[in-house]
PDB file of C-alpha atoms in Angstrom:
ATOM      1  CA  MET I   1       0.000   0.000   0.000  1.00  0.00           C
ATOM      2  CA  ALA I   2       1.356   3.390  -0.966  1.00  0.00           C
ATOM      3  CA  THR I   3       1.770   6.161   1.574  1.00  0.00           C
ATOM      4  CA  PHE I   4       0.317   9.587   0.886  1.00  0.00           C
ATOM      5  CA  THR I   5       1.066  13.120   1.956  1.00  0.00           C
ATOM      6  CA  VAL I   6      -2.030  15.197   1.220  1.00  0.00           C
ATOM      7  CA  ARG I   7      -1.661  18.916   1.873  1.00  0.00           C
ATOM      8  CA  GLY I   8      -4.106  21.732   1.351  1.00  0.00           C
ATOM      9  CA  LYS I   9      -3.565  25.374   0.537  1.00  0.00           C
ATOM     10  CA  ASN I  10      -6.645  27.549   1.124  1.00  0.00           C
ATOM     11  CA  ILE I  11      -8.708  24.379   1.582  1.00  0.00           C
ATOM     12  CA  GLU I  12      -9.436  22.080   4.513  1.00  0.00           C
ATOM     13  CA  ILE I  13      -8.584  18.443   3.835  1.00  0.00           C
ATOM     14  CA  THR I  14     -11.662  16.596   5.088  1.00  0.00           C
ATOM     15  CA  PRO I  15     -11.524  12.837   5.738  1.00  0.00           C
ATOM     16  CA  SER I  16     -13.792  12.210   2.730  1.00  0.00           C
ATOM     17  CA  LEU I  17     -11.581  14.347   0.453  1.00  0.00           C
ATOM     18  CA  ARG I  18      -8.438  12.551   1.698  1.00  0.00           C
ATOM     19  CA  GLU I  19     -10.107   9.178   1.112  1.00  0.00           C
ATOM     20  CA  TYR I  20     -11.126  10.194  -2.420  1.00  0.00           C
ATOM     21  CA  VAL I  21      -7.573  11.376  -3.219  1.00  0.00           C
ATOM     22  CA  GLU I  22      -6.024   8.159  -1.893  1.00  0.00           C
ATOM     23  CA  LYS I  23      -8.516   5.967  -3.755  1.00  0.00           C
ATOM     24  CA  ARG I  24      -8.225   7.773  -7.103  1.00  0.00           C
ATOM     25  CA  VAL I  25      -4.503   8.602  -7.088  1.00  0.00           C
ATOM     26  CA  GLY I  26      -3.709   5.168  -5.655  1.00  0.00           C
ATOM     27  CA  LYS I  27      -4.837   3.676  -8.984  1.00  0.00           C
ATOM     28  CA  VAL I  28      -1.518   4.606 -10.613  1.00  0.00           C
ATOM     29  CA  THR I  29       0.407   2.451  -8.117  1.00  0.00           C
ATOM     30  CA  LYS I  30      -0.894  -0.727  -9.783  1.00  0.00           C
ATOM     31  CA  TYR I  31       1.669  -0.229 -12.546  1.00  0.00           C
ATOM     32  CA  PHE I  32       4.725  -0.378 -10.259  1.00  0.00           C
ATOM     33  CA  ASP I  33       6.129  -2.689  -7.596  1.00  0.00           C
ATOM     34  CA  ASN I  34       7.965   0.030  -5.668  1.00  0.00           C
ATOM     35  CA  VAL I  35       6.305   3.392  -5.138  1.00  0.00           C
ATOM     36  CA  GLY I  36       7.647   6.044  -2.779  1.00  0.00           C
ATOM     37  CA  GLU I  37       5.559   8.474  -0.784  1.00  0.00           C
ATOM     38  CA  ILE I  38       2.959  10.066  -3.049  1.00  0.00           C
ATOM     39  CA  SER I  39       2.696  13.818  -2.588  1.00  0.00           C
ATOM     40  CA  VAL I  40      -0.617  15.553  -3.322  1.00  0.00           C
ATOM     41  CA  LEU I  41      -1.136  19.308  -3.024  1.00  0.00           C
ATOM     42  CA  LEU I  42      -4.700  20.619  -3.244  1.00  0.00           C
ATOM     43  CA  THR I  43      -5.001  24.380  -3.748  1.00  0.00           C
ATOM     44  CA  VAL I  44      -7.910  26.759  -4.154  1.00  0.00           C
ATOM     45  CA  SER I  45      -6.904  30.021  -5.820  1.00  0.00           C
ATOM     46  CA  LYS I  46      -9.185  32.562  -7.471  1.00  0.00           C
ATOM     47  CA  GLY I  47     -11.999  30.036  -7.729  1.00  0.00           C
ATOM     48  CA  ARG I  48      -9.762  27.433  -9.392  1.00  0.00           C
ATOM     49  CA  HIS I  49      -9.270  24.056  -7.735  1.00  0.00           C
ATOM     50  CA  ILE I  50      -5.719  22.916  -8.481  1.00  0.00           C
ATOM     51  CA  VAL I  51      -4.356  19.420  -7.870  1.00  0.00           C
ATOM     52  CA  GLU I  52      -0.622  18.673  -8.088  1.00  0.00           C
ATOM     53  CA  VAL I  53       0.470  15.030  -7.753  1.00  0.00           C
ATOM     54  CA  THR I  54       4.026  13.680  -7.588  1.00  0.00           C
ATOM     55  CA  VAL I  55       4.622   9.913  -7.612  1.00  0.00           C
ATOM     56  CA  PRO I  56       8.231   8.718  -7.129  1.00  0.00           C
ATOM     57  CA  VAL I  57       8.778   5.207  -8.477  1.00  0.00           C
ATOM     58  CA  GLN I  58      11.710   2.823  -8.575  1.00  0.00           C
ATOM     59  CA  GLY I  59      14.677   3.806 -10.727  1.00  0.00           C
ATOM     60  CA  GLY I  60      14.490   7.522 -10.062  1.00  0.00           C
ATOM     61  CA  ILE I  61      11.446   8.052 -12.255  1.00  0.00           C
ATOM     62  CA  LEU I  62       9.099  10.777 -11.114  1.00  0.00           C
ATOM     63  CA  LEU I  63       5.543  10.972 -12.404  1.00  0.00           C
ATOM     64  CA  ARG I  64       3.986  14.393 -12.063  1.00  0.00           C
ATOM     65  CA  GLY I  65       0.624  15.786 -13.027  1.00  0.00           C
ATOM     66  CA  GLU I  66      -1.260  19.000 -12.444  1.00  0.00           C
ATOM     67  CA  GLU I  67      -4.851  19.936 -13.271  1.00  0.00           C
ATOM     68  CA  ALA I  68      -7.058  22.916 -12.483  1.00  0.00           C
ATOM     69  CA  THR I  69     -10.839  23.168 -12.827  1.00  0.00           C
ATOM     70  CA  MET I  70     -13.701  24.830 -10.987  1.00  0.00           C
ATOM     71  CA  ASP I  71     -14.296  21.626  -8.941  1.00  0.00           C
ATOM     72  CA  MET I  72     -11.735  19.798  -6.756  1.00  0.00           C
ATOM     73  CA  TYR I  73     -13.105  16.311  -7.440  1.00  0.00           C
ATOM     74  CA  THR I  74     -13.021  16.932 -11.207  1.00  0.00           C
ATOM     75  CA  SER I  75      -9.421  18.155 -10.931  1.00  0.00           C
ATOM     76  CA  ILE I  76      -8.484  14.980  -9.026  1.00  0.00           C
ATOM     77  CA  ASP I  77     -10.104  12.770 -11.678  1.00  0.00           C
ATOM     78  CA  LEU I  78      -8.397  14.656 -14.518  1.00  0.00           C
ATOM     79  CA  VAL I  79      -4.945  14.499 -12.931  1.00  0.00           C
ATOM     80  CA  VAL I  80      -5.286  10.714 -12.476  1.00  0.00           C
ATOM     81  CA  GLU I  81      -6.271  10.370 -16.152  1.00  0.00           C
ATOM     82  CA  LYS I  82      -3.261  12.497 -17.108  1.00  0.00           C
ATOM     83  CA  LEU I  83      -0.896  10.296 -15.065  1.00  0.00           C
ATOM     84  CA  GLU I  84      -2.358   7.124 -16.599  1.00  0.00           C
ATOM     85  CA  ARG I  85      -1.951   8.588 -20.099  1.00  0.00           C
ATOM     86  CA  GLN I  86       1.697   9.365 -19.287  1.00  0.00           C
ATOM     87  CA  ILE I  87       2.240   5.773 -18.151  1.00  0.00           C
ATOM     88  CA  HIS I  88       0.506   4.265 -21.190  1.00  0.00           C
ATOM     89  CA  LYS I  89       2.287   6.581 -23.605  1.00  0.00           C
ATOM     90  CA  GLN I  90       5.660   5.681 -22.128  1.00  0.00           C
ATOM     91  CA  LYS I  91       4.926   2.003 -21.393  1.00  0.00           C
ATOM     92  CA  THR I  92       7.522   0.628 -23.820  1.00  0.00           C
ATOM     93  CA  LYS I  93      10.263   2.868 -22.467  1.00  0.00           C
ATOM     94  CA  LEU I  94       9.228   2.172 -18.876  1.00  0.00           C
ATOM     95  CA  ALA I  95       9.192  -1.582 -19.499  1.00  0.00           C
ATOM     96  CA  ARG I  96      12.704  -1.341 -20.981  1.00  0.00           C
ATOM     97  CA  ARG I  97      13.922   0.710 -18.028  1.00  0.00           C
ATOM     98  CA  PHE I  98      12.436  -1.724 -15.501  1.00  0.00           C
ATOM     99  CA  ARG I  99      13.583  -4.860 -17.327  1.00  0.00           C
ATOM    100  CA  GLY I 100      14.889  -6.261 -14.046  1.00  0.00           C
ATOM    101  CA  GLY I 101      11.535  -5.817 -12.352  1.00  0.00           C
ATOM    102  CA  GLY I 102       9.580  -3.114 -10.670  1.00  0.00           C
ATOM    103  CA  PHE I 103       7.253  -2.312 -13.559  1.00  0.00           C
ATOM    104  CA  LYS I 104       4.114  -4.369 -13.911  1.00  0.00           C
ATOM    105  CA  ALA I 105       3.884  -4.606 -17.695  1.00  0.00           C
ATOM    106  CA  GLU I 106       0.859  -6.918 -17.478  1.00  0.00           C
ATOM    107  CA  ALA I 107      -1.122  -4.080 -15.892  1.00  0.00           C
ATOM    108  CA  LEU I 108      -0.878  -2.227 -19.188  1.00  0.00           C
ATOM    109  CA  GLN I 109      -2.388  -4.914 -21.402  1.00  0.00           C
ATOM    110  CA  ALA I 110      -5.850  -3.336 -21.320  1.00  0.00           C
ATOM    111  CA  PRO I 111      -5.461   0.431 -21.165  1.00  0.00           C
ATOM    112  CA  ALA I 112      -7.718   2.112 -18.619  1.00  0.00           C
ATOM    113  CA  VAL I 113      -7.563   5.389 -20.547  1.00  0.00           C
ATOM    114  CA  PRO I 114      -7.574   5.273 -24.346  1.00  0.00           C
ATOM    115  CA  ASP I 115      -4.739   7.180 -25.977  1.00  0.00           C
ATOM    116  CA  LYS I 116      -5.603   9.854 -28.483  1.00  0.00           C
ATOM    117  CA  GLN I 117      -2.678   8.594 -30.547  1.00  0.00           C
ATOM    118  CA  ASP I 118      -0.695   5.405 -30.161  1.00  0.00           C
ATOM    119  CA  ASP I 119       2.815   6.794 -30.375  1.00  0.00           C
ATOM    120  CA  SER I 120       4.361   4.852 -27.489  1.00  0.00           C
ATOM    121  CA  ASP I 121       6.989   3.292 -29.766  1.00  0.00           C
ATOM    122  CA  GLU I 122       7.985   6.555 -31.415  1.00  0.00           C
ATOM    123  CA  GLU I 123      11.283   8.104 -30.542  1.00  0.00           C
ATOM    124  CA  TYR I 124      11.290  11.753 -29.590  1.00  0.00           C
ATOM    125  CA  LYS I 125      12.379  13.899 -32.497  1.00  0.00           C
ATOM    126  CA  VAL I 126      14.998  16.529 -31.717  1.00  0.00           C
ATOM    127  CA  VAL I 127      14.406  19.328 -34.211  1.00  0.00           C
ATOM    128  CA  LYS I 128      16.988  21.803 -32.971  1.00  0.00           C
ATOM    129  CA  THR I 129      20.217  21.638 -30.999  1.00  0.00           C
ATOM    130  CA  LYS I 130      21.853  24.619 -29.341  1.00  0.00           C
ATOM    131  CA  ARG I 131      25.351  24.740 -27.931  1.00  0.00           C
ATOM    132  CA  PHE I 132      26.374  27.481 -25.548  1.00  0.00           C
ATOM    133  CA  ILE I 133      28.827  28.257 -22.793  1.00  0.00           C
ATOM    134  CA  VAL I 134      27.364  27.740 -19.324  1.00  0.00           C
ATOM    135  CA  LYS I 135      28.486  30.839 -17.445  1.00  0.00           C
ATOM    136  CA  PRO I 136      28.997  31.010 -13.674  1.00  0.00           C
ATOM    137  CA  MET I 137      26.417  33.208 -11.892  1.00  0.00           C
ATOM    138  CA  ASP I 138      24.106  33.206  -8.908  1.00  0.00           C
ATOM    139  CA  THR I 139      20.450  32.177  -9.039  1.00  0.00           C
ATOM    140  CA  GLN I 140      19.109  35.748  -9.092  1.00  0.00           C
ATOM    141  CA  GLU I 141      21.286  36.650 -12.084  1.00  0.00           C
ATOM    142  CA  ALA I 142      20.163  33.480 -13.876  1.00  0.00           C
ATOM    143  CA  ILE I 143      16.500  34.432 -13.353  1.00  0.00           C
ATOM    144  CA  MET I 144      17.229  37.911 -14.681  1.00  0.00           C
ATOM    145  CA  GLN I 145      18.963  36.430 -17.762  1.00  0.00           C
ATOM    146  CA  MET I 146      16.029  34.064 -18.344  1.00  0.00           C
ATOM    147  CA  ASN I 147      13.568  36.962 -18.168  1.00  0.00           C
ATOM    148  CA  LEU I 148      15.699  39.121 -20.464  1.00  0.00           C
ATOM    149  CA  LEU I 149      15.741  36.302 -23.019  1.00  0.00           C
ATOM    150  CA  ASN I 150      11.990  35.749 -22.513  1.00  0.00           C
ATOM    151  CA  HIS I 151      12.602  32.019 -21.927  1.00  0.00           C
ATOM    152  CA  ASN I 152      10.817  29.627 -19.577  1.00  0.00           C
ATOM    153  CA  PHE I 153      14.079  28.139 -18.283  1.00  0.00           C
ATOM    154  CA  PHE I 154      17.783  28.979 -18.127  1.00  0.00           C
ATOM    155  CA  VAL I 155      20.831  26.736 -17.631  1.00  0.00           C
ATOM    156  CA  PHE I 156      23.726  28.183 -15.633  1.00  0.00           C
ATOM    157  CA  ARG I 157      26.733  27.203 -13.508  1.00  0.00           C
ATOM    158  CA  ASP I 158      26.270  28.140  -9.842  1.00  0.00           C
ATOM    159  CA  SER I 159      29.155  30.475  -8.964  1.00  0.00           C
ATOM    160  CA  GLU I 160      29.403  29.053  -5.417  1.00  0.00           C
ATOM    161  CA  THR I 161      29.088  25.299  -6.011  1.00  0.00           C
ATOM    162  CA  GLU I 162      30.318  25.117  -9.645  1.00  0.00           C
ATOM    163  CA  GLU I 163      27.383  22.758 -10.354  1.00  0.00           C
ATOM    164  CA  VAL I 164      25.201  23.124 -13.455  1.00  0.00           C
ATOM    165  CA  ASN I 165      21.690  24.194 -12.421  1.00  0.00           C
ATOM    166  CA  VAL I 166      18.458  25.196 -14.139  1.00  0.00           C
ATOM    167  CA  VAL I 167      16.028  27.943 -13.157  1.00  0.00           C
ATOM    168  CA  TYR I 168      12.531  27.826 -14.609  1.00  0.00           C
ATOM    169  CA  LYS I 169       9.308  29.803 -14.539  1.00  0.00           C
ATOM    170  CA  ARG I 170       6.445  27.961 -12.857  1.00  0.00           C
ATOM    171  CA  THR I 171       2.836  28.133 -14.003  1.00  0.00           C
ATOM    172  CA  ASP I 172       1.952  29.960 -10.764  1.00  0.00           C
ATOM    173  CA  GLY I 173       4.296  32.821 -11.760  1.00  0.00           C
ATOM    174  CA  ASN I 174       7.025  31.913  -9.271  1.00  0.00           C
ATOM    175  CA  TYR I 175      10.414  30.422 -10.082  1.00  0.00           C
ATOM    176  CA  GLY I 176      11.891  26.980  -9.552  1.00  0.00           C
ATOM    177  CA  LEU I 177      15.483  25.806  -9.259  1.00  0.00           C
ATOM    178  CA  ILE I 178      16.797  22.407 -10.325  1.00  0.00           C
ATOM    179  CA  GLU I 179      20.162  21.654  -8.760  1.00  0.00           C
ATOM    180  CA  SER I 180      22.490  19.007 -10.115  1.00  0.00           C
ATOM    181  CA  GLY I 181      24.767  17.007  -7.884  1.00  0.00           C
ATOM    182  CA  ASN I 182      25.107  13.701  -6.131  1.00  0.00           C
TER     183      ASN I 182
END
């Protein structure tokens, strides 16, 4: 049985809401043998009911989905469908990655959510490659550079740690930082 962390922002997590989240989001665990602690954030902002789900699975794979509607239960249902579509779309690659076990390939024989397109065997097509020098700077300077370039993300070398990091603009208007390292 998977463990859940269900948090609320501007919403009270009632026992019935928690139970619904665990029941619906728990469906994605049937595809994997080893699932870490599932994190669910429920937010109400400007009348929108936002659900963010993060599911860590064996092998360092992280499934993440986010949905926003005018109803919390609808958002929960839609985010589960989105996660299942991700799993079905990537089933061949996931099966290859978990060749030694951990991925329940038989659970994917009858898809629970029909794909709009069956492109699970397609390779991703790289249409453009850019090469650039990763300059040392601090996080604030990297965010400024990203905004000046009008990009959604920016790769830089942290001037203190010498590690390559990425800053990115989040859908909520804030910024995120991805740090590399061991």
